[in-house]
Amino acid sequence: MTIYSKIIGTGSFLPPNRVTNQELAAQLASNGIETSDEWIVSRSGISARHYADAGVQSSDLAVEAAKRALDMAKLGVNDVDLIILATSTPDFFGGFPSTACVVQRKLGITNDCAAVDVQAVCSGFVYAVSIADNFIKAGTHKNVLVIGAEVFSRIIDFEDRTTCVLFGDGAGAVLMTASQEPGVLATKLHANGNYGDILCLPGKVNKGVVEGSAFLYMDGPAVFKMAVSVLDKVAHEALEIAGMDSSEVDWIIPHQANIRIMQSTAKKLGLGMDKMIVTVDQHGNTSAASIPMALDVGVRDGRIQPGQNVMMEGVGGGFTWGAVLARM
Ligand SMILES: CC(C)(COP(=O)(O)OP(=O)(O)OC[C@H]1O[C@@H](n2cnc3c(N)ncnc32)[C@H](O)[C@@H]1OP(=O)(O)O)[C@@H](O)C(=O)NCCC(=O)NCCS
């Protein structure tokens, strides 16, 4: 009997502080930084993003998203036997204890379930789903909580207009369970460390002191080029593994970084934008959280229906990229 991993619950959470392009432009102008709603929308498709208040951590956003996914899955917290959390903005500098362990504690899980963080930047969620899929198929774990959670507002330099307008905070979660019905149909992951320096946080810690910048650095045009060159290819690889054609994809949910990258991917796959869940306009780029948040939006507004095929695709720092093809 084939065991599949299946997504049976989704959840997302945005911190309440919503900042529009106009509001951000006004804040930046007070520091002598010039930008405009027109520039941000035309280059990225972003109109607004959410920022967590001071003291609110990735784990706090993750817990809210996880509770919603568990509610939809009709499972209790102690039914979870593995937590995999993707983040580049862990609660603790250095990443330990892991944010997954913090989430386990804050959810009140008392069964000592395994919990681990995954670092693949904006591809983190597809990496985490792929790992969960393999644990479930191996038969070692049954109910896996997979979360993407970020507070990118903490690592963006509000004096760098080329990056600060693009990112936001949020969390998304899915509950994946062992099922006899097809769920995840194919996964494909890639990385190329030679491109690590085009999107990174270059600072290093030495004897308690940060050497170099503790802010995100991005070579925007290089990242743009890389993203558009890999996203359709990896989707085709996942389709080939599943023995399917792009015409069988009901919804495509790419990492929500830039509407122009997303439009190019849809075109290369021969799919219309009406097949794509788009949240980048309202969320900005929330890194590992962007795909599960968009998935949750599509599930809760009724566009994504049970039995439909969803292609999720991530791309980000490392450089990393990957795709997950799943039947809902
Ligand atoms: C970042 C990005 C939007 C920039 O768009 P672009 O068309 O490449 O723009 P450029 O970097 O060439 O900059 C064009 C001009 O706009 C200016 N500019 C940059 N940011 C600006 C801002 N926020 N407001 C106004 N002007 C800005 C630049 O200074 C430059 O001016 P110049 O021509 O006088 O030098 C684009 O490269 C991009 O989307 N890259 C991928 C980003 C991404 O998806 N990252 C996450 C992947 S996980």
mmCIF file of C-alpha atoms in Angstrom, residues 51-221:
data_model
loop_
_atom_site.group_PDB
_atom_site.id
_atom_site.type_symbol
_atom_site.label_atom_id
_atom_site.label_comp_id
_atom_site.label_asym_id
_atom_site.label_seq_id
_atom_site.Cartn_x
_atom_site.Cartn_y
_atom_site.Cartn_z
ATOM 1 C CA TYR A 51 5.337 44.561 9.997
ATOM 2 C CA ALA A 52 5.471 42.815 13.361
ATOM 3 C CA ASP A 53 5.566 45.077 16.400
ATOM 4 C CA ALA A 54 8.734 45.266 18.476
ATOM 5 C CA GLY A 55 9.048 42.141 20.609
ATOM 6 C CA VAL A 56 6.927 39.991 18.297
ATOM 7 C CA GLN A 57 9.047 37.125 16.984
ATOM 8 C CA SER A 58 8.764 34.631 14.125
ATOM 9 C CA SER A 59 7.531 32.045 16.653
ATOM 10 C CA ASP A 60 4.596 34.285 17.659
ATOM 11 C CA LEU A 61 3.418 34.576 14.056
ATOM 12 C CA ALA A 62 4.088 30.853 13.503
ATOM 13 C CA VAL A 63 1.964 29.809 16.485
ATOM 14 C CA GLU A 64 -1.078 31.710 15.177
ATOM 15 C CA ALA A 65 -0.707 30.206 11.684
ATOM 16 C CA ALA A 66 -0.166 26.716 13.155
ATOM 17 C CA LYS A 67 -3.300 26.940 15.342
ATOM 18 C CA ARG A 68 -5.373 27.756 12.247
ATOM 19 C CA ALA A 69 -3.873 24.848 10.273
ATOM 20 C CA LEU A 70 -4.515 22.450 13.182
ATOM 21 C CA ASP A 71 -8.122 23.706 13.500
ATOM 22 C CA MET A 72 -8.741 23.070 9.799
ATOM 23 C CA ALA A 73 -7.155 19.609 10.098
ATOM 24 C CA LYS A 74 -9.308 18.955 13.202
ATOM 25 C CA LEU A 75 -6.244 17.819 15.151
ATOM 26 C CA GLY A 76 -5.050 18.634 18.637
ATOM 27 C CA VAL A 77 -1.564 19.943 19.396
ATOM 28 C CA ASN A 78 -0.390 16.571 20.763
ATOM 29 C CA ASP A 79 -1.334 14.819 17.509
ATOM 30 C CA VAL A 80 1.685 16.528 15.927
ATOM 31 C CA ASP A 81 4.749 14.267 15.847
ATOM 32 C CA LEU A 82 7.158 16.501 13.933
ATOM 33 C CA ILE A 83 7.506 20.275 13.465
ATOM 34 C CA ILE A 84 9.595 21.586 10.582
ATOM 35 C CA LEU A 85 9.888 25.370 10.536
ATOM 36 C CA ALA A 86 11.480 27.318 7.702
ATOM 37 C CA THR A 87 12.863 30.735 8.591
ATOM 38 C CA SER A 88 15.774 33.077 7.961
ATOM 39 C CA THR A 89 14.733 35.243 10.905
ATOM 40 C CA PRO A 90 14.771 32.798 13.825
ATOM 41 C CA ASP A 91 13.785 34.036 17.286
ATOM 42 C CA PHE A 92 17.361 33.733 18.503
ATOM 43 C CA PHE A 93 20.473 35.077 16.859
ATOM 44 C CA GLY A 94 22.398 31.982 15.829
ATOM 45 C CA GLY A 95 19.169 30.068 15.582
ATOM 46 C CA PHE A 96 19.146 28.191 18.864
ATOM 47 C CA PRO A 97 17.059 27.064 20.512
ATOM 48 C CA SER A 98 15.386 26.564 17.149
ATOM 49 C CA THR A 99 12.228 28.508 16.451
ATOM 50 C CA ALA A 100 10.518 25.135 15.900
ATOM 51 C CA CYS A 101 11.303 24.240 19.539
ATOM 52 C CA VAL A 102 9.949 27.613 20.696
ATOM 53 C CA VAL A 103 6.761 26.990 18.693
ATOM 54 C CA GLN A 104 6.423 23.519 20.239
ATOM 55 C CA ARG A 105 6.553 25.109 23.705
ATOM 56 C CA LYS A 106 4.203 28.002 22.849
ATOM 57 C CA LEU A 107 1.636 25.623 21.305
ATOM 58 C CA GLY A 108 1.670 23.642 24.554
ATOM 59 C CA ILE A 109 2.768 20.385 22.902
ATOM 60 C CA THR A 110 3.780 17.952 25.659
ATOM 61 C CA ASN A 111 4.555 14.803 23.658
ATOM 62 C CA ASP A 112 8.275 15.588 23.083
ATOM 63 C CA CYS A 113 7.720 15.519 19.305
ATOM 64 C CA ALA A 114 10.711 16.238 17.077
ATOM 65 C CA ALA A 115 11.170 19.872 16.064
ATOM 66 C CA VAL A 116 13.712 21.415 13.732
ATOM 67 C CA ASP A 117 14.354 24.579 11.710
ATOM 68 C CA VAL A 118 15.183 24.526 8.013
ATOM 69 C CA GLN A 119 17.256 27.265 6.396
ATOM 70 C CA ALA A 120 16.771 27.653 2.666
ATOM 71 C CA VAL A 121 15.663 31.312 2.734
ATOM 72 C CA CYS A 122 12.726 31.929 0.353
ATOM 73 C CA SER A 123 12.801 28.268 -0.779
ATOM 74 C CA GLY A 124 12.517 27.188 2.864
ATOM 75 C CA PHE A 125 8.881 26.155 2.682
ATOM 76 C CA VAL A 126 9.267 23.871 -0.353
ATOM 77 C CA TYR A 127 12.366 22.345 1.259
ATOM 78 C CA ALA A 128 10.414 21.783 4.504
ATOM 79 C CA VAL A 129 7.418 20.228 2.715
ATOM 80 C CA SER A 130 9.749 17.960 0.781
ATOM 81 C CA ILE A 131 11.458 16.798 3.996
ATOM 82 C CA ALA A 132 8.066 16.232 5.666
ATOM 83 C CA ASP A 133 6.873 14.267 2.632
ATOM 84 C CA ASN A 134 9.860 11.935 2.883
ATOM 85 C CA PHE A 135 9.466 11.383 6.645
ATOM 86 C CA ILE A 136 5.791 10.558 6.152
ATOM 87 C CA LYS A 137 6.429 8.248 3.185
ATOM 88 C CA ALA A 138 9.166 6.492 5.188
ATOM 89 C CA GLY A 139 6.515 5.735 7.804
ATOM 90 C CA THR A 140 8.379 7.290 10.731
ATOM 91 C CA HIS A 141 6.025 10.262 11.251
ATOM 92 C CA LYS A 142 2.298 10.712 10.740
ATOM 93 C CA ASN A 143 1.271 14.310 11.397
ATOM 94 C CA VAL A 144 3.828 16.929 10.446
ATOM 95 C CA LEU A 145 3.366 20.631 11.070
ATOM 96 C CA VAL A 146 5.256 22.548 8.392
ATOM 97 C CA ILE A 147 5.615 26.277 8.948
ATOM 98 C CA GLY A 148 7.200 29.226 7.174
ATOM 99 C CA ALA A 149 7.574 32.241 9.491
ATOM 100 C CA GLU A 150 9.491 35.466 9.082
ATOM 101 C CA VAL A 151 10.096 38.903 10.543
ATOM 102 C CA PHE A 152 12.162 40.268 7.650
ATOM 103 C CA SER A 153 11.497 43.812 8.891
ATOM 104 C CA ARG A 154 14.258 43.081 11.450
ATOM 105 C CA ILE A 155 16.959 42.472 8.829
ATOM 106 C CA ILE A 156 16.121 45.057 6.181
ATOM 107 C CA ASP A 157 17.997 48.327 6.039
ATOM 108 C CA PHE A 158 15.446 51.141 5.853
ATOM 109 C CA GLU A 159 18.149 53.326 4.344
ATOM 110 C CA ASP A 160 18.472 50.988 1.328
ATOM 111 C CA ARG A 161 15.516 51.784 -0.908
ATOM 112 C CA THR A 162 16.352 48.993 -3.351
ATOM 113 C CA THR A 163 15.492 46.329 -0.748
ATOM 114 C CA CYS A 164 13.449 47.842 2.095
ATOM 115 C CA VAL A 165 10.330 48.393 -0.003
ATOM 116 C CA LEU A 166 10.102 44.731 -0.998
ATOM 117 C CA PHE A 167 9.886 42.680 2.202
ATOM 118 C CA GLY A 168 7.286 42.050 4.911
ATOM 119 C CA ASP A 169 6.485 39.833 7.899
ATOM 120 C CA GLY A 170 4.064 36.922 8.296
ATOM 121 C CA ALA A 171 3.648 33.186 8.781
ATOM 122 C CA GLY A 172 1.926 30.319 7.020
ATOM 123 C CA ALA A 173 1.504 26.703 8.065
ATOM 124 C CA VAL A 174 0.249 23.388 6.738
ATOM 125 C CA LEU A 175 -0.573 20.152 8.514
ATOM 126 C CA MET A 176 0.597 17.176 6.463
ATOM 127 C CA THR A 177 -0.648 13.720 7.335
ATOM 128 C CA ALA A 178 -0.094 10.136 6.175
ATOM 129 C CA SER A 179 -2.846 9.203 3.731
ATOM 130 C CA GLN A 180 -3.805 6.466 1.302
ATOM 131 C CA GLU A 181 -5.116 9.148 -1.058
ATOM 132 C CA PRO A 182 -2.644 10.960 -3.328
ATOM 133 C CA GLY A 183 -1.314 14.171 -1.781
ATOM 134 C CA VAL A 184 2.206 15.311 -2.571
ATOM 135 C CA LEU A 185 2.833 13.946 -6.076
ATOM 136 C CA ALA A 186 6.388 15.132 -6.670
ATOM 137 C CA THR A 187 9.108 17.280 -5.146
ATOM 138 C CA LYS A 188 12.328 18.568 -6.664
ATOM 139 C CA LEU A 189 14.964 20.653 -4.861
ATOM 140 C CA HIS A 190 18.102 22.419 -6.078
ATOM 141 C CA ALA A 191 20.865 24.677 -4.770
ATOM 142 C CA ASN A 192 23.937 26.357 -6.231
ATOM 143 C CA GLY A 193 26.237 27.837 -3.592
ATOM 144 C CA ASN A 194 28.250 29.701 -6.224
ATOM 145 C CA TYR A 195 25.489 32.312 -6.271
ATOM 146 C CA GLY A 196 25.426 32.760 -2.483
ATOM 147 C CA ASP A 197 26.568 36.365 -2.556
ATOM 148 C CA ILE A 198 23.760 37.793 -4.719
ATOM 149 C CA LEU A 199 21.230 37.492 -1.874
ATOM 150 C CA CYS A 200 22.627 37.193 1.633
ATOM 151 C CA LEU A 201 23.079 38.581 5.096
ATOM 152 C CA PRO A 202 26.846 38.976 4.942
ATOM 153 C CA GLY A 203 27.700 39.695 8.609
ATOM 154 C CA LYS A 204 29.597 37.133 10.695
ATOM 155 C CA VAL A 205 29.721 36.875 14.468
ATOM 156 C CA ASN A 206 33.068 36.757 16.194
ATOM 157 C CA LYS A 207 33.440 36.841 19.963
ATOM 158 C CA GLY A 208 29.981 38.341 20.334
ATOM 159 C CA VAL A 209 30.568 41.098 17.780
ATOM 160 C CA VAL A 210 28.977 41.252 14.305
ATOM 161 C CA GLU A 211 31.676 41.745 11.690
ATOM 162 C CA GLY A 212 30.186 43.175 8.498
ATOM 163 C CA SER A 213 26.578 44.078 7.805
ATOM 164 C CA ALA A 214 23.692 42.551 9.738
ATOM 165 C CA PHE A 215 21.282 43.705 7.025
ATOM 166 C CA LEU A 216 20.019 41.775 4.009
ATOM 167 C CA TYR A 217 22.021 42.430 0.830
ATOM 168 C CA MET A 218 20.552 41.802 -2.597
ATOM 169 C CA ASP A 219 21.810 42.286 -6.133
ATOM 170 C CA GLY A 220 18.273 42.764 -7.469
ATOM 171 C CA PRO A 221 18.896 42.383 -11.201
#
